PDB file of C-alpha atoms in Angstrom:
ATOM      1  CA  UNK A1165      79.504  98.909  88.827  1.00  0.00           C
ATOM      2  CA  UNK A1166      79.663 102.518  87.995  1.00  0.00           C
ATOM      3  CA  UNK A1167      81.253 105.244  85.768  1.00  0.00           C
ATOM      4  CA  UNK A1168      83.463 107.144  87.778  1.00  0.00           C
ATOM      5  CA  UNK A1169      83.907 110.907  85.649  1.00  0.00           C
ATOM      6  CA  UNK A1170      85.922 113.508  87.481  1.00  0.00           C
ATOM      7  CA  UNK A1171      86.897 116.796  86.405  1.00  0.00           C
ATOM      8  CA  UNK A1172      90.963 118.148  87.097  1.00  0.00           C
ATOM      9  CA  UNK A1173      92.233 121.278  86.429  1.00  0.00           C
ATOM     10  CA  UNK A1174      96.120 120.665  84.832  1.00  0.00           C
ATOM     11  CA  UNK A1175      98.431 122.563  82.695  1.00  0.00           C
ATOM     12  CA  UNK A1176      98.910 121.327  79.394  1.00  0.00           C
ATOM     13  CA  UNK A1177     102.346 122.014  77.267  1.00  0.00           C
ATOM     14  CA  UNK A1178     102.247 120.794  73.815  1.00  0.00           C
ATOM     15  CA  UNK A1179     104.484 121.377  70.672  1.00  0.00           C
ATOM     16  CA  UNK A1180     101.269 121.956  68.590  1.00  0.00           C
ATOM     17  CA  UNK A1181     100.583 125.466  68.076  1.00  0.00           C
ATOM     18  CA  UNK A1182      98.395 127.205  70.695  1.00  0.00           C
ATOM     19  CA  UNK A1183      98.815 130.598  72.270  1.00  0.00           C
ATOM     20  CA  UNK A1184     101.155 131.192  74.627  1.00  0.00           C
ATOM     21  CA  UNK A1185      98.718 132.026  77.216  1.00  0.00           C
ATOM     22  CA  UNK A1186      96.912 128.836  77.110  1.00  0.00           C
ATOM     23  CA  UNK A1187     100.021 126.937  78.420  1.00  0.00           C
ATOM     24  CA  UNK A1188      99.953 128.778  81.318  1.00  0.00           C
ATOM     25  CA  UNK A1189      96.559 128.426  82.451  1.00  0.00           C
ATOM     26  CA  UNK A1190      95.122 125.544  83.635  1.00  0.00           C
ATOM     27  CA  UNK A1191      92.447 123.979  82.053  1.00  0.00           C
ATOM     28  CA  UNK A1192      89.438 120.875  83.249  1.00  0.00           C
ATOM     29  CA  UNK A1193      90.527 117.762  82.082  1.00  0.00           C
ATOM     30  CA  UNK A1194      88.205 114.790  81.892  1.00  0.00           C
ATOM     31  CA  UNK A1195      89.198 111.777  83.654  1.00  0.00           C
ATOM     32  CA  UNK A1196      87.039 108.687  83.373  1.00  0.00           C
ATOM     33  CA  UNK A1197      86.667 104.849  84.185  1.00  0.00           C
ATOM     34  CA  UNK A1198      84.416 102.968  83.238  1.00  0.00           C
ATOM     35  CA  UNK A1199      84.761  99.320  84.984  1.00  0.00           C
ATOM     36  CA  UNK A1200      82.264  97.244  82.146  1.00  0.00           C
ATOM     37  CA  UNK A1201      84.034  99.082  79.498  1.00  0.00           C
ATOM     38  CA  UNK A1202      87.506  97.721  80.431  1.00  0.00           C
ATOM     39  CA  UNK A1203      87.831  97.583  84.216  1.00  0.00           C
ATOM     40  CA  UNK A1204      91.982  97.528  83.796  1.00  0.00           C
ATOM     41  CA  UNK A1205      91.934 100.975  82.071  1.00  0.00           C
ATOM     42  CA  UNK A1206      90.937 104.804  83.092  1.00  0.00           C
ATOM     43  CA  UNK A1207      90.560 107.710  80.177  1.00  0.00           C
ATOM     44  CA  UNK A1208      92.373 111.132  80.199  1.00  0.00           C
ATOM     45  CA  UNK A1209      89.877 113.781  77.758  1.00  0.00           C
ATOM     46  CA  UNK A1210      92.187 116.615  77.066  1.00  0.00           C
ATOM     47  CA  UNK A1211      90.289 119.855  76.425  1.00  0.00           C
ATOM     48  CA  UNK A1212      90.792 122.036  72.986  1.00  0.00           C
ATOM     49  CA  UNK A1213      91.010 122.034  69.158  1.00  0.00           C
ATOM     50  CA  UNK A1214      93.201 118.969  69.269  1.00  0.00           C
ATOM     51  CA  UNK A1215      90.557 117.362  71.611  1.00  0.00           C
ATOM     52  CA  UNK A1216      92.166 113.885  72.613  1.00  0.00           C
ATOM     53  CA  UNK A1217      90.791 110.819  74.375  1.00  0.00           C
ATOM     54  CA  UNK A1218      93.964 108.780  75.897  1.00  0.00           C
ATOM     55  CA  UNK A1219      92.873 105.342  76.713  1.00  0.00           C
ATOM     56  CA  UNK A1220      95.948 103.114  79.102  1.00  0.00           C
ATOM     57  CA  UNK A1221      95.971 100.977  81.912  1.00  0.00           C
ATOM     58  CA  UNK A1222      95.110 101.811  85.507  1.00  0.00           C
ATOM     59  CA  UNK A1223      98.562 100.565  87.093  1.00  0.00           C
ATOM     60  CA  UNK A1224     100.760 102.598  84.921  1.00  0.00           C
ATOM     61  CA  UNK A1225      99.130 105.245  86.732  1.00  0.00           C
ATOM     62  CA  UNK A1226      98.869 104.531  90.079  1.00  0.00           C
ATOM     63  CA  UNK A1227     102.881 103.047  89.221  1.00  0.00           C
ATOM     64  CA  UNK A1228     103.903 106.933  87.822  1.00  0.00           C
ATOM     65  CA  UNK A1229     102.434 108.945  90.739  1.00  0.00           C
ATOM     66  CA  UNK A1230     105.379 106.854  92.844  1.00  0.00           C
ATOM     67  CA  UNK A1231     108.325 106.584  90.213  1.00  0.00           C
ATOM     68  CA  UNK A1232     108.252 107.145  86.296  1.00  0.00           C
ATOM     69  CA  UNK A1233     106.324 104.245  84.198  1.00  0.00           C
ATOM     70  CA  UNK A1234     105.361 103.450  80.657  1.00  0.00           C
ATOM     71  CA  UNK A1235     107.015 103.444  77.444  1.00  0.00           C
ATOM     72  CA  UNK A1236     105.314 104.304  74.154  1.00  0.00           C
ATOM     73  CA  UNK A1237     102.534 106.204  74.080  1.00  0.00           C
ATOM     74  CA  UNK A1238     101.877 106.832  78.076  1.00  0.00           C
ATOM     75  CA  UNK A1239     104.337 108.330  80.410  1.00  0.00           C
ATOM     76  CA  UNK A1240     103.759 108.903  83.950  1.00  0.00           C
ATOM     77  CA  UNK A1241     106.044 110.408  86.708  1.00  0.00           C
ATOM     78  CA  UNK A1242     106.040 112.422  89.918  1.00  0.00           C
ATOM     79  CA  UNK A1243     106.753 116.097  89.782  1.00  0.00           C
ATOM     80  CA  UNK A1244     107.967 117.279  93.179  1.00  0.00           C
ATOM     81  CA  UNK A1245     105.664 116.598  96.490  1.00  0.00           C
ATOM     82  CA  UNK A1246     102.448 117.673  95.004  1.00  0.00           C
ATOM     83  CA  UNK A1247     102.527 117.201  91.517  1.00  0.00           C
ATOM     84  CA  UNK A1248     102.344 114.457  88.592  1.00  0.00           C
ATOM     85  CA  UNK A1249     103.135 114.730  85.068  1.00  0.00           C
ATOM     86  CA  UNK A1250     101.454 111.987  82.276  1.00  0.00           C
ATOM     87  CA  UNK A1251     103.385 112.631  78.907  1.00  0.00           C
ATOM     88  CA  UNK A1252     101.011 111.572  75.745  1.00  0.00           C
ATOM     89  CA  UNK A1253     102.909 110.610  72.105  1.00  0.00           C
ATOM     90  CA  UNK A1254     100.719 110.535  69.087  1.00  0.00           C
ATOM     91  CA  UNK A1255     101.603 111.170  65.313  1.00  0.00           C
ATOM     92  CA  UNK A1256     100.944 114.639  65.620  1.00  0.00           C
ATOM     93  CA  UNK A1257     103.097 115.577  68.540  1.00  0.00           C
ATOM     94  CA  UNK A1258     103.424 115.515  72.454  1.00  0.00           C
ATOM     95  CA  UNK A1259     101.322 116.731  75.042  1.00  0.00           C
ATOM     96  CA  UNK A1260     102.683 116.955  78.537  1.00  0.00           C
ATOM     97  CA  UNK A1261      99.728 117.319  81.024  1.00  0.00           C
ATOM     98  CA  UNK A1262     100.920 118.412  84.881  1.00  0.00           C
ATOM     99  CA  UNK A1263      98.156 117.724  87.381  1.00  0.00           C
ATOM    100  CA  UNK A1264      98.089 117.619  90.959  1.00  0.00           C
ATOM    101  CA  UNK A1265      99.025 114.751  92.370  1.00  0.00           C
ATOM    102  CA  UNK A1266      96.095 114.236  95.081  1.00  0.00           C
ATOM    103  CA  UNK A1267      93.714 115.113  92.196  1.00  0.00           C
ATOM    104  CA  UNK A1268      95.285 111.803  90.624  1.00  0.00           C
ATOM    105  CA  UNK A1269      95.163 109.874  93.922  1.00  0.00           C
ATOM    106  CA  UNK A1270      91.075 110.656  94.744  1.00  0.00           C
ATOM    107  CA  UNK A1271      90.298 109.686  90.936  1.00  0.00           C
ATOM    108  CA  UNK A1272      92.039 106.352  91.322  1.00  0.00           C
ATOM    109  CA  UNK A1273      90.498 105.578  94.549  1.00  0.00           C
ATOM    110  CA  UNK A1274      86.674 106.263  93.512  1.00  0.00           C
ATOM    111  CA  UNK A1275      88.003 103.978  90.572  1.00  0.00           C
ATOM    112  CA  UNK A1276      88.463 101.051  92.888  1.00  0.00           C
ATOM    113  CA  UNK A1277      85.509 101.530  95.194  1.00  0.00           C
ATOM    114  CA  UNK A1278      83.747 101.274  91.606  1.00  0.00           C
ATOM    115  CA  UNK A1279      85.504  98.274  90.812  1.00  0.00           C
ATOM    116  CA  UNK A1280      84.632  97.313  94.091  1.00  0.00           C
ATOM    117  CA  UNK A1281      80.944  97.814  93.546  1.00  0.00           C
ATOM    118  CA  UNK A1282      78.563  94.461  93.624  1.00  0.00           C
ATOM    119  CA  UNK A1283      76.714  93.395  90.630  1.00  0.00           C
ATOM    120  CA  UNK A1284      73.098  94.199  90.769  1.00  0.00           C
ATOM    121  CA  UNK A1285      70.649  92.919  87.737  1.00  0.00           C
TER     122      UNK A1285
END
């Protein structure tokens, strides 16, 4: 099984403080699986001085890009047609990252032809 690592481009709102014009752009985000690591669980890498690693299961969001999911630390929900917002809690504040949806969609699909993948030793 492989590592599937694909790069998004998403805007990123957060209540830390950044400049203004870094909220509008948007910036690569790392998105990751890694199926002998934990094959029920992809990674979100968010870019910047308050670099983050978000770690949560693969259904909540495949479950978000068709109607909001999670509670805690993870939200996910659809944003129009062509969009999808995943909402991150933490100690030090909230980060609201809105990617495009089929971005989303061809990450989780590599993710389960990974899964898919036969065992070779």
């Amino acid at each position: 099984m492989s590592v599937v690592e694909q790069y998004a481009r998403a805007h990123i709102v957060t209540d830390a403080d950044i400049p203004l014009d870094a909220e509008r752009e948007a910036v690569p985000v790392t998105l990751r699986y890694d199926p002998e690591r934990d094959p029920g669980a992809v990674r979100i890498g968010l870019p910047g001085a308050g670099a983050r690693e978000w770690t949560f299961d693969r259904r909540l969001l495949e479950e978000g890009l068709r109607a909001p999911a999670g509670s805690g630390e993870v939200r996910v929900w659809p944003c129009g047609r062509v969009q999808a917002v995943v909402e991150f809690h933490s100690a030090q504040g909230v980060s609201v990252v809105q990617f495009e949806r089929q971005a989303l969609l061809r990450f989780l699909r590599r993710t389960y032809m990974a899964a898919a993948e036969p065992v070779t030793h």
